[in-house]
Every structure is written in C-alpha cells, then in structure tokens.
Short mmCIF file of C-alpha atoms and ligand atoms in Angstrom, two decimals:
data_model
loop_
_atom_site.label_atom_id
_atom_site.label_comp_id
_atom_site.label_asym_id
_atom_site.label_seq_id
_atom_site.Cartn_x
_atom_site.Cartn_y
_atom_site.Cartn_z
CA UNK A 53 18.29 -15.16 -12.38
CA UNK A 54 16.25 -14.94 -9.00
CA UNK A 55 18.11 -13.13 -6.06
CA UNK A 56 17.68 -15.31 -3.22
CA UNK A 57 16.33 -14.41 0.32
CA UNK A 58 16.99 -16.28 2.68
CA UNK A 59 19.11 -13.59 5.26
CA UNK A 60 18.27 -10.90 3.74
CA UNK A 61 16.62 -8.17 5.77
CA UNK A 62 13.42 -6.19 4.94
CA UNK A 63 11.59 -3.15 6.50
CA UNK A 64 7.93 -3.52 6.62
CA UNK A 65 5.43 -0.38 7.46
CA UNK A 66 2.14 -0.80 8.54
CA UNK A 67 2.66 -4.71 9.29
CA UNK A 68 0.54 -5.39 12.03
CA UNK A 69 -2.29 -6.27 9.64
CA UNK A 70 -3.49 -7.06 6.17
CA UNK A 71 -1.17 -6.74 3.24
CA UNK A 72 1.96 -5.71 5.42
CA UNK A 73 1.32 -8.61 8.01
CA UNK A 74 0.87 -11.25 5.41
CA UNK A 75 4.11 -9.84 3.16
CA UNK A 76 5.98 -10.37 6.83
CA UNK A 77 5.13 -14.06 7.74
CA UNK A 78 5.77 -14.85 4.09
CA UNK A 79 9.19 -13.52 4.25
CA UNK A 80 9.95 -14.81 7.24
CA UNK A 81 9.07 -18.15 5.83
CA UNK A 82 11.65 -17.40 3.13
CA UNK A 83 14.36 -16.87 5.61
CA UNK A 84 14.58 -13.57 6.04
CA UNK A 85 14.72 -10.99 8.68
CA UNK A 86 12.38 -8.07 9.41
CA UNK A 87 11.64 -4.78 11.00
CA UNK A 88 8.03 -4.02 11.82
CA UNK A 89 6.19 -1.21 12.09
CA UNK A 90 2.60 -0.22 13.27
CA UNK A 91 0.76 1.79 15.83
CA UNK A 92 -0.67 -1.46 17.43
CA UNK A 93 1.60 -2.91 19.56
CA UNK A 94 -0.33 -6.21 20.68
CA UNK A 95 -0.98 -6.73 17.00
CA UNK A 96 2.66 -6.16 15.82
CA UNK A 97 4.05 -8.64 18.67
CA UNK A 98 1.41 -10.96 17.10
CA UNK A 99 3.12 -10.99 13.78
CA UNK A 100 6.55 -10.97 15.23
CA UNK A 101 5.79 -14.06 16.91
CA UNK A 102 4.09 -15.94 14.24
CA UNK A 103 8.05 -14.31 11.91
CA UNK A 104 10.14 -15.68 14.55
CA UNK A 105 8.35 -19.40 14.88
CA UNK A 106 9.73 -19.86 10.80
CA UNK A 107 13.49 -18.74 12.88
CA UNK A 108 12.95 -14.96 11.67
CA UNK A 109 14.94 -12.32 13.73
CA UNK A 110 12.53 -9.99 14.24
CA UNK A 111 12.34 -5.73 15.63
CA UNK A 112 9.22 -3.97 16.12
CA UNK A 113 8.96 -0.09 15.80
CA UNK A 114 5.71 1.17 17.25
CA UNK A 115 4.41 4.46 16.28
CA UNK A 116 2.61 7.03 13.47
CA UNK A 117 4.26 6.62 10.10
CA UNK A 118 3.97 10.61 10.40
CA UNK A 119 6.35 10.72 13.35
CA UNK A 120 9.50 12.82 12.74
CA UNK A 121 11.38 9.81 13.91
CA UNK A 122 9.88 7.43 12.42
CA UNK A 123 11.54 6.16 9.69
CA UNK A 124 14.82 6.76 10.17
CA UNK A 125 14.25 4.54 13.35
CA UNK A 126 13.00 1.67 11.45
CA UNK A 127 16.25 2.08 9.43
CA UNK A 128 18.89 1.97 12.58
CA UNK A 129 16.67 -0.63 13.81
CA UNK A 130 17.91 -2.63 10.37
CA UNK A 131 21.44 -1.31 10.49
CA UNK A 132 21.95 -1.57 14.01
CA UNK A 133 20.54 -4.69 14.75
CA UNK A 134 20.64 -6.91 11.20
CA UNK A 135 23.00 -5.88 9.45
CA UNK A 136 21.17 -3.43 7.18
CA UNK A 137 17.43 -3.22 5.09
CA UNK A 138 17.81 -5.34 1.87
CA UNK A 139 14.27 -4.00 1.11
CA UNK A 140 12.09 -1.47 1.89
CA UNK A 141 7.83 -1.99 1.64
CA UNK A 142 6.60 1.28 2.91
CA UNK A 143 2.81 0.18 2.95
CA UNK A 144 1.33 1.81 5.56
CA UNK A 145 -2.20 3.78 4.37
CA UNK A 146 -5.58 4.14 4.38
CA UNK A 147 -8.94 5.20 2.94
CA UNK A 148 -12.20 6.91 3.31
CA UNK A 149 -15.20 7.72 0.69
CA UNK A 150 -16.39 10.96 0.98
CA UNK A 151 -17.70 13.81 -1.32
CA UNK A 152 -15.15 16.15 -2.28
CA UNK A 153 -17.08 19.02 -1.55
CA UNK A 154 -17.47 17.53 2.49
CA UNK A 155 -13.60 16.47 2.87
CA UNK A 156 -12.30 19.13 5.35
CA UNK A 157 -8.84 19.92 4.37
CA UNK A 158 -7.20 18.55 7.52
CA UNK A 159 -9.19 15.08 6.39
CA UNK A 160 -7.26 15.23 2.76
CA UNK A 161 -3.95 16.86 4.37
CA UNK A 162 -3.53 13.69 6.55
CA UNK A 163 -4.13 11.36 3.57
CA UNK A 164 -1.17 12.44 1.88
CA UNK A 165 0.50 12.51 5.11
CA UNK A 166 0.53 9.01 5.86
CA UNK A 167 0.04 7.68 2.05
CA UNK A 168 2.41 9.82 0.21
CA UNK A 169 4.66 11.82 1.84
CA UNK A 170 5.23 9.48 4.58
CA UNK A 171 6.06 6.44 2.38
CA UNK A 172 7.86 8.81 -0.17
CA UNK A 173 10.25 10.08 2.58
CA UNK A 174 10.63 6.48 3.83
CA UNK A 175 12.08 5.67 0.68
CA UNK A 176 14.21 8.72 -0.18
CA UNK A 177 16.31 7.58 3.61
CA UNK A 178 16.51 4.29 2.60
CA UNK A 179 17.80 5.12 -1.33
CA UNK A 180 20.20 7.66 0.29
CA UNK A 181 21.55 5.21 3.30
CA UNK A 182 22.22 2.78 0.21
CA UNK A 183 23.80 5.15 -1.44
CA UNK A 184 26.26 6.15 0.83
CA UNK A 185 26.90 2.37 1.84
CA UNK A 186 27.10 1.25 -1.79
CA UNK A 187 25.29 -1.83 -0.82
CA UNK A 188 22.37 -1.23 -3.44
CA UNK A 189 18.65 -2.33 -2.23
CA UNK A 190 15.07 -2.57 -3.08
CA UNK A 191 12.31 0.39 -2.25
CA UNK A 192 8.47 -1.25 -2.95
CA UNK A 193 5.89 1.50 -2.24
CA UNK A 194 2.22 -0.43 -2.07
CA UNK A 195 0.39 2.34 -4.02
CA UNK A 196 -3.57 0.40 -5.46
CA UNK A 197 -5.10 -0.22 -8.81
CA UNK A 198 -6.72 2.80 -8.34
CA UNK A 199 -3.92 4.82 -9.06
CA UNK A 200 -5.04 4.57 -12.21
CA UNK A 201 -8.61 4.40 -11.45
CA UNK A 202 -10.41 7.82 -10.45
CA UNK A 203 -12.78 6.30 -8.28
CA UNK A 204 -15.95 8.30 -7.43
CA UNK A 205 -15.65 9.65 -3.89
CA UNK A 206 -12.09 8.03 -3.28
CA UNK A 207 -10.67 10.69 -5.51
CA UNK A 208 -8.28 11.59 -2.68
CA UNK A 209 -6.85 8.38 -1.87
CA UNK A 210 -6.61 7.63 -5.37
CA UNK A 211 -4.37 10.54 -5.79
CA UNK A 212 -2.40 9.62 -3.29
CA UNK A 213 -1.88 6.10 -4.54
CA UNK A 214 -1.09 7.91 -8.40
CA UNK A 215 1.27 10.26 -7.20
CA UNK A 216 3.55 7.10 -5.12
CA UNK A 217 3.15 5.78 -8.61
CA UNK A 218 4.48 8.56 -10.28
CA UNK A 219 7.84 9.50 -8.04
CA UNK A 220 8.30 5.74 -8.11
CA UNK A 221 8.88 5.19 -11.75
CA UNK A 222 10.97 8.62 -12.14
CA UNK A 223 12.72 7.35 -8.85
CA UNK A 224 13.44 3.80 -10.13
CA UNK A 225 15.29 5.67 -13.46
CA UNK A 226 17.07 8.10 -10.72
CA UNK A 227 18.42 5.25 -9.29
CA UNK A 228 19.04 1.94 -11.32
CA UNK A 229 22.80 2.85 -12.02
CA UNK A 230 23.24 2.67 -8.32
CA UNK A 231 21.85 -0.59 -7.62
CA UNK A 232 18.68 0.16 -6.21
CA UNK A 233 15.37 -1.03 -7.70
CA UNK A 234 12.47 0.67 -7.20
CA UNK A 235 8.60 -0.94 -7.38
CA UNK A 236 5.34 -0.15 -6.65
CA UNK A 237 2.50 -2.79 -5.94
CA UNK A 238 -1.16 -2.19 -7.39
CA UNK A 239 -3.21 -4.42 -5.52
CA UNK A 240 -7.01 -4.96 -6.33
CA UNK A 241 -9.98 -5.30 -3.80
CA UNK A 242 -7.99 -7.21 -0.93
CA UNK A 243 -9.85 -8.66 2.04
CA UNK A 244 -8.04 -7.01 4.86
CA UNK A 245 -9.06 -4.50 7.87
CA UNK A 246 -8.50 -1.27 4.72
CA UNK A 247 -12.55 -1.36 4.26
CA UNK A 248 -13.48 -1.44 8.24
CA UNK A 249 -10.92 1.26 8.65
CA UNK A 250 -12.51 3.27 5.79
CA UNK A 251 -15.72 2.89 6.85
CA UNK A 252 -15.10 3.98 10.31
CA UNK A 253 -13.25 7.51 8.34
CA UNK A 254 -16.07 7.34 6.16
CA UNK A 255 -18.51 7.96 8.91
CA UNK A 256 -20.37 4.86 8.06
CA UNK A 257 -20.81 1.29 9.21
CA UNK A 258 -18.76 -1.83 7.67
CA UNK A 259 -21.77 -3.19 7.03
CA UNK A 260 -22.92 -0.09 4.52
CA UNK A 261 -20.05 -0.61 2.20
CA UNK A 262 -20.83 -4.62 2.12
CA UNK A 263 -21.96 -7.36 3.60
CA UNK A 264 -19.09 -9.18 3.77
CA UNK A 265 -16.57 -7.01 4.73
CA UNK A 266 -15.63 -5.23 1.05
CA UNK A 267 -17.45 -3.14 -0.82
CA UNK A 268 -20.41 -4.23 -2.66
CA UNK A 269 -19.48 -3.02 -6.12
CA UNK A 270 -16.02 -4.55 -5.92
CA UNK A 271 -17.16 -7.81 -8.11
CA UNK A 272 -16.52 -11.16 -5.50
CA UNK A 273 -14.43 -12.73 -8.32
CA UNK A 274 -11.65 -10.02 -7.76
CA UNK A 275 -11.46 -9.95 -4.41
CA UNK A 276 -7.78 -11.30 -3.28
CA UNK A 277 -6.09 -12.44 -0.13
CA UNK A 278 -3.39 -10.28 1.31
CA UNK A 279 -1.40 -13.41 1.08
CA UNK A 280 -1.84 -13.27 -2.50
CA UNK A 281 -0.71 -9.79 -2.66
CA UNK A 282 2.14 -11.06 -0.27
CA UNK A 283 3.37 -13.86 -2.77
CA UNK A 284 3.47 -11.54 -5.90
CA UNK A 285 5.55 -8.86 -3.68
CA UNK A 286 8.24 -11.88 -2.74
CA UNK A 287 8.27 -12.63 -6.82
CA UNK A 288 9.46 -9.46 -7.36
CA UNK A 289 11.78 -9.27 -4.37
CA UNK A 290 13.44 -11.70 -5.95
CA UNK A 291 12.80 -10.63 -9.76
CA UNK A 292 12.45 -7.17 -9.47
CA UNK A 293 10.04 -4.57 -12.00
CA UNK A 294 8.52 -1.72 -12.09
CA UNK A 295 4.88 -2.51 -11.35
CA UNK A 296 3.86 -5.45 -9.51
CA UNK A 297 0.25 -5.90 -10.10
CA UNK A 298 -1.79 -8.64 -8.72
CA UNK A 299 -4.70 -8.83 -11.60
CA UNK A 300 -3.97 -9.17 -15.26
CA UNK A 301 -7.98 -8.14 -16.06
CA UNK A 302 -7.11 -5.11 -14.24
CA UNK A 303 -4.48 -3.80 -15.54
CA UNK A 304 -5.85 -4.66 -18.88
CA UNK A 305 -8.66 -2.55 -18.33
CA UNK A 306 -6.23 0.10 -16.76
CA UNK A 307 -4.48 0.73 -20.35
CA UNK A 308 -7.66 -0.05 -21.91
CA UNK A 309 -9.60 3.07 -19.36
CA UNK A 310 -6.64 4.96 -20.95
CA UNK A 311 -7.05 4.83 -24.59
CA UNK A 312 -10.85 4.91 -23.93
CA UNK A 313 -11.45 7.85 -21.37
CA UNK A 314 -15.48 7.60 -22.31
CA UNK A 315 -15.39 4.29 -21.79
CA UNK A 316 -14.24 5.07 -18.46
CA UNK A 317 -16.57 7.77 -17.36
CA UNK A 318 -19.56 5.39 -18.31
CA UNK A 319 -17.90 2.38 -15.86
CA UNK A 320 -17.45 5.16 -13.35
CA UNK A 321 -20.79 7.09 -13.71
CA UNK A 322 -22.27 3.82 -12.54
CA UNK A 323 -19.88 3.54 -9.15
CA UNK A 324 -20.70 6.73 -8.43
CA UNK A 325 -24.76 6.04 -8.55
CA UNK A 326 -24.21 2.89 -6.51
CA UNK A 327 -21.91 5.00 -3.77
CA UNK A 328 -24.44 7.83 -3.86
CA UNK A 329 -27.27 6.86 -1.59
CA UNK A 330 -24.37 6.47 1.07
CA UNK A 331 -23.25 10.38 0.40
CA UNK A 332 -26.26 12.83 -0.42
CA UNK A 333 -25.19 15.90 -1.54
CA UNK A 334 -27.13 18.93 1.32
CA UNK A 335 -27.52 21.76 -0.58
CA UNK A 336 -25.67 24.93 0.74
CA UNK A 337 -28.54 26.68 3.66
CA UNK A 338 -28.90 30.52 4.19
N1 NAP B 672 -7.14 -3.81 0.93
C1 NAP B 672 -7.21 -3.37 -0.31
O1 NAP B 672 -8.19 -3.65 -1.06
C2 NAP B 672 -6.09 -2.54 -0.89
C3 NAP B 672 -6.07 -2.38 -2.28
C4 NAP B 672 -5.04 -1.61 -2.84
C5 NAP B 672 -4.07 -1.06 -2.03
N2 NAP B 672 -4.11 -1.23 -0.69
C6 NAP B 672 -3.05 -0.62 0.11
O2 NAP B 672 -2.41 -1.63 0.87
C7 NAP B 672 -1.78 -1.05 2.02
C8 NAP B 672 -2.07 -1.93 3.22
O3 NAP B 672 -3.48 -1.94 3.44
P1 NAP B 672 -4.27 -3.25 3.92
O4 NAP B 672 -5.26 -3.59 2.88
O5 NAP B 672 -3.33 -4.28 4.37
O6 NAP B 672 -5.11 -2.62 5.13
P2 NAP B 672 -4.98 -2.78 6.72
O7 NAP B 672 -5.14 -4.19 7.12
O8 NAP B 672 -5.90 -1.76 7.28
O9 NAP B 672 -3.46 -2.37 7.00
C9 NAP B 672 -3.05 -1.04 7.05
C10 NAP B 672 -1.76 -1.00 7.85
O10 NAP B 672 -1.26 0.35 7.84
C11 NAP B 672 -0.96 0.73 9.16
N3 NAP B 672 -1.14 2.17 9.32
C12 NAP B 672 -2.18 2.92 8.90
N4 NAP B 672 -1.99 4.20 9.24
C13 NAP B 672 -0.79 4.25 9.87
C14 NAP B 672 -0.04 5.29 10.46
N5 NAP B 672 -0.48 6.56 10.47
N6 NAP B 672 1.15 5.00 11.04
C15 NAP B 672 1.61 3.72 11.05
N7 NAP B 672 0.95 2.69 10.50
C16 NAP B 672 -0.24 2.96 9.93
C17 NAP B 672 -1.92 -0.08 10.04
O11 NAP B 672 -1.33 -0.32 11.30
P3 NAP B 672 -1.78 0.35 12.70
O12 NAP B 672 -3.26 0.57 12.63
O13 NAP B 672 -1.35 -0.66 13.71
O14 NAP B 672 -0.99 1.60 12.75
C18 NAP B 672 -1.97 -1.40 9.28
O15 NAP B 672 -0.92 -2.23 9.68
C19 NAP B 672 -2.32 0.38 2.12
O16 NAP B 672 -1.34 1.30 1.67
C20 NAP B 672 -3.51 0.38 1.17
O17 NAP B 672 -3.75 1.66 0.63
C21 NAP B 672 -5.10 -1.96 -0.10
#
C-alpha cells in the first residue's frame, strides 16, 4: 500500500538547486512540509517561496553541509518547528574531472567531505533521533549511476557516490526492524547546475564539457530533468526500496558492466579518449 504524504515532513540538503530544489517543490505540491538547506541564501528563499505558494510550511538552514552544526540543526529545525523529519534526502554534492595523478589531496579530501561523510553522518543523526523517538522514518542518500560506473577522470566522485551506496544497503538491513527505510537514488546525466559547478572545479569552461550545458559524451537521449529525478524519489517516499534508479537501460548495463568487466573497460577506454584532450598528462620535469 502507498504511505501517503500529505503532512509529512522532509529534510532536504543541498535544495537551493537542481535535483534537491525540484524534489522540494514536488513535495510541497504533495502536501508536505520541508527543511531546506544550501549555502545560497537568495536561492534557497527562492525555493521556499515557490514550497509555500502549494501551502508548504517551510525552514531554511543556510550553511556548508561540512559545518559541525550542520545537520543536527536541520534536524531541530524539523523537531522543533514541524513536528519531526518523516524523511531525510541528504543530496548535497558535487563533481570535478581531473587526472588522478593532478588531484591534490585537499581536492579529493573535500569530496568525501561533502559527498560521503557529510551525507553519511546526516543520516546516522536522523536513524538515531528515530530511534530514540520510536517514530521510524525514511533516510534517501542521492548517490549517481556512476557508483557503479568507474568513470575515467571522475574516479573520485564516483567513489564517493559507491561508498553512500555501500553503507546504505548494509544500513537499510541495520535498520528495517526499527522502522526506518533506507534508499539511495542513482540518477543518470541530469540537466542541473552539477556540470557548471564541475567545470568551474575542473578548471575548465562549461562550454568544454558541452555545448549545451552536459557533457558531450553523455548521449542527449539520457539526459533527464531533475524533476524527473524528483518524481521517482516521491514514488519511493511513498513505496519505499533499496535503489531508486531513474533509467532502466542503465542499470541494465550496470549488472551487465558487472558480469562483463572487458566489456566495460572497452566502453570506458573510449570516455577516457574523448575526456583526454581536456586533461594532457605533463610529464614529470627535472
Ligand atoms: N546532475 C547530474 O547529472 C547528477 C547525476 C547523478 C547524481 N547527481 C547527484 O545529485 C545531487 C544533486 O546535484 P544536482 O545535479 O542537483 O546539482 P546542483 O544543481 O549543482 O545542486 C547541488 C546542490 O548541492 C548543494 N551543495 C553543494 N555543496 C554543498 C556544501 N558544501 N554545503 C551545502 N550544500 C552544498 C548546492 O547548494 P549551494 O551551492 O547553495 O550550497 C546545490 O543545492 C548531488 O549529490 C549529485 O552528485 C547528479
């Protein structure tokens, strides 16, 4: 049977754009209440006011993900001022392509700040503030299809996106006698701000990765709206599972890259020569 939404209360990270934003208004338009969080405060009021015109109540929380505070703030926010999170999307991340061998290790230290360990310790407050309220709830981390993808010079955001994955299924086991479902989302190429962002990490211009705002090699037929993404995530709000994936081709080819590893290093082999001529390699000097 669907669980139904309307008053229920969910805590959204990294909702002042793109997947988070979208997963927010369509919530809202469900009937339920939210607590925001961003860095951007003009672009989180934004959202809130778009939430509250479908008679959302609405709290913002800005600040870093990474912030000591920060997530047990959203949390009171939800206690203290709706009643208590229903849900949990810790979404918040980003990316940038780079060679390995040129990503400093404060660079790849602060992607599994604010990918993993931020999100991951998101969700272990919630799970334990359910706990100890024996309300149950629902943790959704957005990890990517690439968690199961080792994209050529994304290998470090792709790790961060596998290992969500990974505490998130031994999580959901952890804690299914206690009421609380546990999901991860694996979106495909989404047309959000994600590829400006990475670009400006990357060191390049939007425009290098593609013309239109995603990458060129991302095939136009997959690219998704975040309010696509957004829909599928409210699905499984209200019949939860494990993995929510937006793409049936691509998680076919996900199992498909795992029975076949060749056939994956020939798919890859051919990213990587289309990503090169954005990355030469400078051979060591002295
Ligand atoms: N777009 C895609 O193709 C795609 C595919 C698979 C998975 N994903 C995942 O989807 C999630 C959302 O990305 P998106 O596509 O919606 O991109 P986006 O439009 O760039 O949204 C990213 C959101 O994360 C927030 N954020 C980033 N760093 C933060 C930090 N340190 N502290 C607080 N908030 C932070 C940003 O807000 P502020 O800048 O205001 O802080 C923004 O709201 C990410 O986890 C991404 O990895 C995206």
């Amino acid at each position: 049977m669907k669980r139904s939404l309307s008053g229920k209360v969910i805590v959204i990270t990294g909702a002042s754009s793109g997947i988070g934003a979208a997963t927010a208004i369509a919530c809202a338009r469900k009937g339920m209440h939210l607590v925001l969080g961003g860095r951007r405060a003009d672009r989180l009021e934004e959202i809130a006011e778009r939430a509250r015109s479908h008679g959302a109540k609405v709290e913002l929380l800005v600040g870093d993900v990474c912030d000591h505070a920060n997530a047990e703030t959203l949390l009171d926010l939800a206690d203290e001022r709706l009643g208590g999170a229903d849900v949990v999307f810790s979404n918040a991340g980003y990316s940038f392509e780079r060679p390995f061998t040129s990503t400093s290790d404060a660079e790849l230290r602060r992607m599994f700040e604010v990918n993993f360990f931020a999100s991951i310790e998101l969700g272990r407050l919630a799970a334990a503030r359910w706990i100890a309220s024996k309300r149950g709830g629902h943790l959704i981390l957005c990890s990517s299809c690439v968690s199961k993808f080792p994209l050529p010079y994304q290998g470090i955001y792709a790790a961060t996106k596998a290992a969500q994955a990974m505490v998130a299924r031994s999580m959901r086991h952890e804690l299914a006698p206690l009421e609380i479902e546990v999901s991860t989302v694996h979106p495909i190429t989404t047309r959000t701000e994600f590829f400006d962002t990475a670009a400006a990490h990357s060191g390049f211009e939007a425009s290098q990765a593609g013309k239109d705002g995603v990458p060129d090699h991302a095939p136009r037929f997959f690219v998704q709206t975040p309010e696509r993404v957004a829909d599928a995530i409210l699905r499984a709000i209200q019949s939860p599972r494990s993995e929510i994936w937006t793409s049936w081709i691509v998680r076919f080819s996900a199992a498909l890259f795992t029975l076949f590893p060749g056939l994956q290093d020939r798919v890859m082999s051919r990213q990587a020569a289309s990503a090169r001529p954005r990355h030469p390699i400078e051979p060591p000097t002295g």
